[in-house]
Short mmCIF file of N, CA and C in Angstrom, two decimals:
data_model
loop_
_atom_site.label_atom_id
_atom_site.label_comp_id
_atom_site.label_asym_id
_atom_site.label_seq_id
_atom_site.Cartn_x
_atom_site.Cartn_y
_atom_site.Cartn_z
N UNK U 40 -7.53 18.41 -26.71
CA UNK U 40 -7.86 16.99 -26.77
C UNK U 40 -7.90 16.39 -25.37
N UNK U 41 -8.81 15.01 -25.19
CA UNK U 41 -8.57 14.96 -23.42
C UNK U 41 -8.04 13.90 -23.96
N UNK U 42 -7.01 13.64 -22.93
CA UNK U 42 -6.48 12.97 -22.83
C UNK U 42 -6.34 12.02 -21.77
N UNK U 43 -6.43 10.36 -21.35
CA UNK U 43 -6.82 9.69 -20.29
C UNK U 43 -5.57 8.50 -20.13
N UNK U 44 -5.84 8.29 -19.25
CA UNK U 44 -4.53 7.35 -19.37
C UNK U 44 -3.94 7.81 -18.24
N UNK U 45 -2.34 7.22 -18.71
CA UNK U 45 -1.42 7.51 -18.35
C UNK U 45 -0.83 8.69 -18.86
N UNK U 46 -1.17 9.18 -20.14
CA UNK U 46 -0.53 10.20 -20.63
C UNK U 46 -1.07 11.32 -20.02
N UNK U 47 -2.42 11.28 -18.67
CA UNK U 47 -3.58 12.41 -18.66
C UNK U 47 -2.44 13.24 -17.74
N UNK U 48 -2.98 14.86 -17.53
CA UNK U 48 -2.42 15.69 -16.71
C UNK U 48 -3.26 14.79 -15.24
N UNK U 49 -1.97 15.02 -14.32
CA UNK U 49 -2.45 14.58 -13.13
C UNK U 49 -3.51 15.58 -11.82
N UNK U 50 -3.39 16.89 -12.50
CA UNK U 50 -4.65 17.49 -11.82
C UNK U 50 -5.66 17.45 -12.72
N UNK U 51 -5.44 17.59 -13.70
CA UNK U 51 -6.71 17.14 -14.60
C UNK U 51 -7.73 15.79 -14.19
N UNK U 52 -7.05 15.01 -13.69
CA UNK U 52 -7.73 13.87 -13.51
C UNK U 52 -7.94 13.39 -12.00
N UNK U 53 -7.62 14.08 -11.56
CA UNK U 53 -7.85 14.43 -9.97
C UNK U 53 -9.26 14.98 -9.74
N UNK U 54 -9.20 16.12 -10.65
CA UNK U 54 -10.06 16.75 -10.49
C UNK U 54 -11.40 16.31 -11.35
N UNK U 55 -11.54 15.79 -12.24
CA UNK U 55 -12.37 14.92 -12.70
C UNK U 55 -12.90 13.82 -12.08
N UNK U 56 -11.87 12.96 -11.35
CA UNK U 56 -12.62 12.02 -10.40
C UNK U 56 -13.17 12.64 -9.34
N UNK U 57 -12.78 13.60 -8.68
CA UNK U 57 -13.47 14.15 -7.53
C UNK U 57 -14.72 15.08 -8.60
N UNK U 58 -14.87 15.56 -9.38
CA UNK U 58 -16.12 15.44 -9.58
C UNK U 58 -17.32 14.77 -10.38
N UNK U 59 -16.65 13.64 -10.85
CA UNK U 59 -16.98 12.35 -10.74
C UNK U 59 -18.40 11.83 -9.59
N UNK U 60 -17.40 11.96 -8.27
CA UNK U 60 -17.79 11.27 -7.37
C UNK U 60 -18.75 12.77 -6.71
N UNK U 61 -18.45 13.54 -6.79
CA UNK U 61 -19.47 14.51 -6.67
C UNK U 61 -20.73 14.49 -7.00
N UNK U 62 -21.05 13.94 -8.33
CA UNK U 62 -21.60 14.10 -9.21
C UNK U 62 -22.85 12.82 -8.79
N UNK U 63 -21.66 11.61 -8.32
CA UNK U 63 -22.34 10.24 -7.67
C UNK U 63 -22.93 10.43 -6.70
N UNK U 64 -22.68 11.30 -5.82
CA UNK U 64 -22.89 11.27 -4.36
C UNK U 64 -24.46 12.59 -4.17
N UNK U 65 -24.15 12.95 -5.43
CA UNK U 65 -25.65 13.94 -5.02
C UNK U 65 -27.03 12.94 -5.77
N UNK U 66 -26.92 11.33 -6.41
CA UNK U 66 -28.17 11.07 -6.62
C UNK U 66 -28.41 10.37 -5.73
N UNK U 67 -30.12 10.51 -5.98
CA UNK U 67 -30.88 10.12 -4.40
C UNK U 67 -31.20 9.04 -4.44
N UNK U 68 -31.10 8.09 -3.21
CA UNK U 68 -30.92 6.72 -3.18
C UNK U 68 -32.80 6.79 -3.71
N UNK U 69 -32.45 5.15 -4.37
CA UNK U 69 -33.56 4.29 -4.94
C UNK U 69 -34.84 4.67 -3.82
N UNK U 70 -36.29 4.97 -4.32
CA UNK U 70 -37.33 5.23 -3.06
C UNK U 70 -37.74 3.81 -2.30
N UNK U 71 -37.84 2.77 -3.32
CA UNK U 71 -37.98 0.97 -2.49
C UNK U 71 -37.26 0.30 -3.37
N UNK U 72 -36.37 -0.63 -2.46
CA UNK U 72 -36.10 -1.22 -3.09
C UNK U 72 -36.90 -2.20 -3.65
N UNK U 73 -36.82 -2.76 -5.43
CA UNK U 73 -38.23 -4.20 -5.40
C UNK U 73 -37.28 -5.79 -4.65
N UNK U 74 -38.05 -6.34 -4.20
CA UNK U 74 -38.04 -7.29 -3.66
C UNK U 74 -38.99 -8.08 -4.38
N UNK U 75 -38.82 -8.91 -5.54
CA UNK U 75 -39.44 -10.44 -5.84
C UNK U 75 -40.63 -11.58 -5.39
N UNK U 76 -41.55 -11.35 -5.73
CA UNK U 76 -42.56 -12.15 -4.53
C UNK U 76 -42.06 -13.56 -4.91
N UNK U 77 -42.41 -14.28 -3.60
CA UNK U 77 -42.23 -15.41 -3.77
C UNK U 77 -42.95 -16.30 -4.56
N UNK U 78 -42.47 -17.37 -5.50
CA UNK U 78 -42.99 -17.94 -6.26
C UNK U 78 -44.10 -19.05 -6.14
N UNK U 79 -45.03 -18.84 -6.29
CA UNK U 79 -46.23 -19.69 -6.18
C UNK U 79 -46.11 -21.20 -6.56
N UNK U 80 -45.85 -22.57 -6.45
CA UNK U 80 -45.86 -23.69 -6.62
C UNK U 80 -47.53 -23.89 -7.05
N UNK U 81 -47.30 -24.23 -8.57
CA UNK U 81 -48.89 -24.67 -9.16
C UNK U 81 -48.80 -26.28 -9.31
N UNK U 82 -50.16 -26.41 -8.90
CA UNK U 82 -50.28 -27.84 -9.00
C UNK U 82 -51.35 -28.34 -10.33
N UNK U 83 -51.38 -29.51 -10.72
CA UNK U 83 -52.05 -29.59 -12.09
C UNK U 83 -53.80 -30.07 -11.34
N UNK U 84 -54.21 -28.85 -12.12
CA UNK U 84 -55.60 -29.17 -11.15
C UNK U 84 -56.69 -30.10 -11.92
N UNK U 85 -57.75 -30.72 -11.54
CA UNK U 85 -58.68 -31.76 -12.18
C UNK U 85 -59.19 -30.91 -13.37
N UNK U 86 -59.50 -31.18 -14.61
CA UNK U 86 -60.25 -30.76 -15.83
C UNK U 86 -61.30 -31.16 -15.47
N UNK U 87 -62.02 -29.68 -16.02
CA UNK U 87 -63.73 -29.49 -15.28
C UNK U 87 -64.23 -29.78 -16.93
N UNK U 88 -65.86 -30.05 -16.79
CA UNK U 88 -66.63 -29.55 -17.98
C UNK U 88 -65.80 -30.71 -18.85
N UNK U 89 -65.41 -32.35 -18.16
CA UNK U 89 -65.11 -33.34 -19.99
C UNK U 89 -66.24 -33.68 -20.01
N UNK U 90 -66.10 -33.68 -21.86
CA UNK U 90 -67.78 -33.70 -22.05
C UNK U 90 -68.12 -35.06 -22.44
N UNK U 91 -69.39 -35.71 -22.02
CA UNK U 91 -69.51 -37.40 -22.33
C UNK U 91 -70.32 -37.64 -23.78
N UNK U 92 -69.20 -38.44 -24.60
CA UNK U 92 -68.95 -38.56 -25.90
C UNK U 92 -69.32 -40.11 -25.74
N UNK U 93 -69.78 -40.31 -27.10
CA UNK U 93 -70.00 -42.24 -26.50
C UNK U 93 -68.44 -42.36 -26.97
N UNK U 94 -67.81 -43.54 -27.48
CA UNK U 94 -66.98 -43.46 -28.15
C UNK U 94 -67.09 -44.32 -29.54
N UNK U 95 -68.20 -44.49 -30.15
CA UNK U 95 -68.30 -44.76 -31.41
C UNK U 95 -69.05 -43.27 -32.10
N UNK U 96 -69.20 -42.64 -31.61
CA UNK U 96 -68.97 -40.89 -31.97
C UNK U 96 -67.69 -40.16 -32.33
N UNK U 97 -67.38 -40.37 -30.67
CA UNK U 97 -65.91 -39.86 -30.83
C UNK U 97 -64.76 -40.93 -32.50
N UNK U 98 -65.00 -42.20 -32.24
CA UNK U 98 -64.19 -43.01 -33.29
C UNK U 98 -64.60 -42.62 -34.82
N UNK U 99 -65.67 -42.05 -34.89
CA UNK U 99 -66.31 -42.09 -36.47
C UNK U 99 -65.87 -40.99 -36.51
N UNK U 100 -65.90 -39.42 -35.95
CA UNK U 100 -65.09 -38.39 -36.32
C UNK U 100 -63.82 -38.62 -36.45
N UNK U 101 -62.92 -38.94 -35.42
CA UNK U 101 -61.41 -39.14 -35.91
C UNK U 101 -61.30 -40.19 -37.12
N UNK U 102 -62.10 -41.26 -37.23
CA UNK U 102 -61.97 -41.56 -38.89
C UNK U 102 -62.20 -40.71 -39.79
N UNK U 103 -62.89 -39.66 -39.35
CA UNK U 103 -63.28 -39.21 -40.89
C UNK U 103 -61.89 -38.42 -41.15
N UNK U 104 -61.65 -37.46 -39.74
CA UNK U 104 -60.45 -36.38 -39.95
C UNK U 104 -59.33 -37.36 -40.49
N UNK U 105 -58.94 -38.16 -40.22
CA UNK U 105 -58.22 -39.23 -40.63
C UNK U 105 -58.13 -39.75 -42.16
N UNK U 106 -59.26 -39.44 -42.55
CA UNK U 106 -59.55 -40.23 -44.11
C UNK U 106 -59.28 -39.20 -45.02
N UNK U 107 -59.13 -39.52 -46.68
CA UNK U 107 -59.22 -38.87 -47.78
C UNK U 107 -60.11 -37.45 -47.81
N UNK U 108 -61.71 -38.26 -47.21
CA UNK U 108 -62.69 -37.29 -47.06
C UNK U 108 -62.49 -35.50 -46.40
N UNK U 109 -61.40 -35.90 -45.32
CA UNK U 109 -61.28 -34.39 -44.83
C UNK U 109 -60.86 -33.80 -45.71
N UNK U 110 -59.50 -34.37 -46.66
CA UNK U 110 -58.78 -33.11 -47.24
C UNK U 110 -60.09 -32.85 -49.15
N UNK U 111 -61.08 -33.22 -48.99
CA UNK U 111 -62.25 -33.11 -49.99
C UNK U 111 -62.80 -32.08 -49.13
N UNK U 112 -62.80 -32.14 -47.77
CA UNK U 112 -63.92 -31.40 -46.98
C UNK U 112 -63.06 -29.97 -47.39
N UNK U 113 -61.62 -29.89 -46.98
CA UNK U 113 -60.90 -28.53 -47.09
C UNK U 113 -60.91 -28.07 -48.70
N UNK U 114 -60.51 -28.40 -49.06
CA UNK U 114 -60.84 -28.38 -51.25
C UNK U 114 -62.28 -27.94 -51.26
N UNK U 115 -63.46 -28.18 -50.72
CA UNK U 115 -64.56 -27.47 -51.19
C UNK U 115 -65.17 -26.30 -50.57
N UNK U 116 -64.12 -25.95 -49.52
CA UNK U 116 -64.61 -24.69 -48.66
C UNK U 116 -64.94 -23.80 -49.73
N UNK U 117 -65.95 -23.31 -49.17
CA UNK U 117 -66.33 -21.32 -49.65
C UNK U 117 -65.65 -21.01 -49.87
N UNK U 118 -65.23 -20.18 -50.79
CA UNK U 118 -64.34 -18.96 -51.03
C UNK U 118 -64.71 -17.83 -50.75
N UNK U 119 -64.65 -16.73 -49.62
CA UNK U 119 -64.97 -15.98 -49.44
C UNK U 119 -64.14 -15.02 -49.75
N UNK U 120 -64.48 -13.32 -49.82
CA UNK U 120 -64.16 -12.09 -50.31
C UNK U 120 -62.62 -11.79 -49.41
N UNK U 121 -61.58 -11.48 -50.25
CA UNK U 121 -60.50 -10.95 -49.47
C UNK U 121 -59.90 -12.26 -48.90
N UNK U 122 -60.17 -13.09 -49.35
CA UNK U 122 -59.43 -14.52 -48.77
C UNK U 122 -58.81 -15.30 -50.08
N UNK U 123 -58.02 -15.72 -50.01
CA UNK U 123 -57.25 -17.13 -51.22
C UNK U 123 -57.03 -18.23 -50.91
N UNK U 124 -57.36 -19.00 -52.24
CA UNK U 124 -57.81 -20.76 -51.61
C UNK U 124 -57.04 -21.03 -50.88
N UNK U 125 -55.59 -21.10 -50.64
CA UNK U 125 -54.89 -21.49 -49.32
C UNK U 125 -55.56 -20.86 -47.83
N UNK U 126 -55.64 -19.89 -47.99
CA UNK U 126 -55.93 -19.38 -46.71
C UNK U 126 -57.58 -19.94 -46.01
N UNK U 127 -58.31 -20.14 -47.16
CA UNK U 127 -59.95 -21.17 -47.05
C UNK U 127 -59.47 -22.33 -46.44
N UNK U 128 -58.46 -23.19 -47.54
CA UNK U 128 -58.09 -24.52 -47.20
C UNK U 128 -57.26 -24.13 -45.93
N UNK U 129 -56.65 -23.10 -45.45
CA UNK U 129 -55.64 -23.50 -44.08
C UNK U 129 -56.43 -23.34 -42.94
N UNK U 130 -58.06 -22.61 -42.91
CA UNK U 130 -58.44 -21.94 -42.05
C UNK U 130 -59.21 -23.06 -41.46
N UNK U 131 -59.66 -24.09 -43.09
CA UNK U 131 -60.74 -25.65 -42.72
C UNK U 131 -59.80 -26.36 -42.06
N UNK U 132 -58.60 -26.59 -41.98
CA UNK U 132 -57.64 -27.67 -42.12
C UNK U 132 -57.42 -27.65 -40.56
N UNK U 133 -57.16 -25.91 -39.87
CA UNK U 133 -56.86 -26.09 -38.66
C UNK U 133 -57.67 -25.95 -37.71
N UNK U 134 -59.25 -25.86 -38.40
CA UNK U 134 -60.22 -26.69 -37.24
C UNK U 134 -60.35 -28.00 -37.28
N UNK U 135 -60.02 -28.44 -38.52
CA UNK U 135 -59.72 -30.17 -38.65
C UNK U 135 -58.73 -30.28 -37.14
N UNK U 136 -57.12 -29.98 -37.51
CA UNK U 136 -56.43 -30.40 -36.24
C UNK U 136 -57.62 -30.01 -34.38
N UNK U 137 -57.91 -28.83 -34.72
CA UNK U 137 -58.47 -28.62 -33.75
C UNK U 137 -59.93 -29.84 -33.36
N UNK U 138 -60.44 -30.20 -33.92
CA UNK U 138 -60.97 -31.35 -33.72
C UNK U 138 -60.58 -32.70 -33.49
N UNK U 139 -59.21 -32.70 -33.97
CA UNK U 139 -58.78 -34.18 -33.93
C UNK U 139 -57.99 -34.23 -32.27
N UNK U 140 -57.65 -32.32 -32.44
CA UNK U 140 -56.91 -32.82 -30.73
C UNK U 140 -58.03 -32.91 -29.96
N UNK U 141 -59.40 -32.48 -29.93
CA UNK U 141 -60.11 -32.40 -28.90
C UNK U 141 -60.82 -33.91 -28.76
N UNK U 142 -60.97 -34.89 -30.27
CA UNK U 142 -61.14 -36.08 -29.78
C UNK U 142 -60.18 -36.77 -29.35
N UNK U 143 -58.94 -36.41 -29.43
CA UNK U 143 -57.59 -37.66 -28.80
C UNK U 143 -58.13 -37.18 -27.50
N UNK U 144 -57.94 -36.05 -26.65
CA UNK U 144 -58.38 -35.76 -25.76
C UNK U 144 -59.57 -36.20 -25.04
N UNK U 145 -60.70 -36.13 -25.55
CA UNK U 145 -61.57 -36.70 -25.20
C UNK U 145 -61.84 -38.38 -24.69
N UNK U 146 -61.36 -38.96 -25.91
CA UNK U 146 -60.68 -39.95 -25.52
C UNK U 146 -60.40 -40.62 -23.98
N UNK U 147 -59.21 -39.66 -23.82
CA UNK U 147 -58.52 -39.87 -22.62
C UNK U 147 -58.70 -39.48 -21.38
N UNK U 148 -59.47 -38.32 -21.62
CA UNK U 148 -60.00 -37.62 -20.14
C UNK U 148 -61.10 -38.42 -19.03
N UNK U 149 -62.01 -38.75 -19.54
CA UNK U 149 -62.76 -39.83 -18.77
C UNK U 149 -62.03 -40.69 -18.13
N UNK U 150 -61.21 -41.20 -18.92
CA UNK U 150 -60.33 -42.09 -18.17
C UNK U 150 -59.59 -42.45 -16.53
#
């Protein structure tokens, strides 16, 4: 049984730490050390490509996404093969959001 401690034989454990450190001393140092590049400071750069919307365009879409009418628009999607009405209705619903963020956006970018 090995035994460690205080209870260990004292050449036993002599001799274990010295080859221990034997054992340490034959691996070969690291080939580079890595060193971290320094961190780039980003700045918030101008949005290219906003696109000019009148804004009684832009206002009549976000009414609509806004109204009763969208969730009629998601209820009559296609049903296509390998798909279930949730997944029709979730797929209409989150180009809905995706439209409604791109007119809040729009919105505001000219600005």
């Amino acid at each position: 049984r090995d035994l460690t401690g205080p209870y260990e034989n004292p050449v036993r454990r002599w001799v274990r730490l010295r080859e221990k450190a034997r054992v340490f001393s034959e691996l070969p140092p690291p080939r580079k050390v890595p060193v971290p590049k320094p961190a780039r400071k980003k700045f918030l750069e101008a949005v290219e490509g906003v696109p000019r919307v009148s804004p009684e365009a832009l206002q009549k879409r976000l009414d609509f996404l806004l109204s009763p009418d969208a969730v009629r628009q998601q209820l009559a999607a296609p049903l296509r093969p390998n798909a279930t009405p949730h997944h029709v209705e979730f797929v209409v619903w989150e180009r809905q959001m995706r439209d409604l963020r791109r007119g809040y956006r729009a919105q505001y970018l000219p600005k």
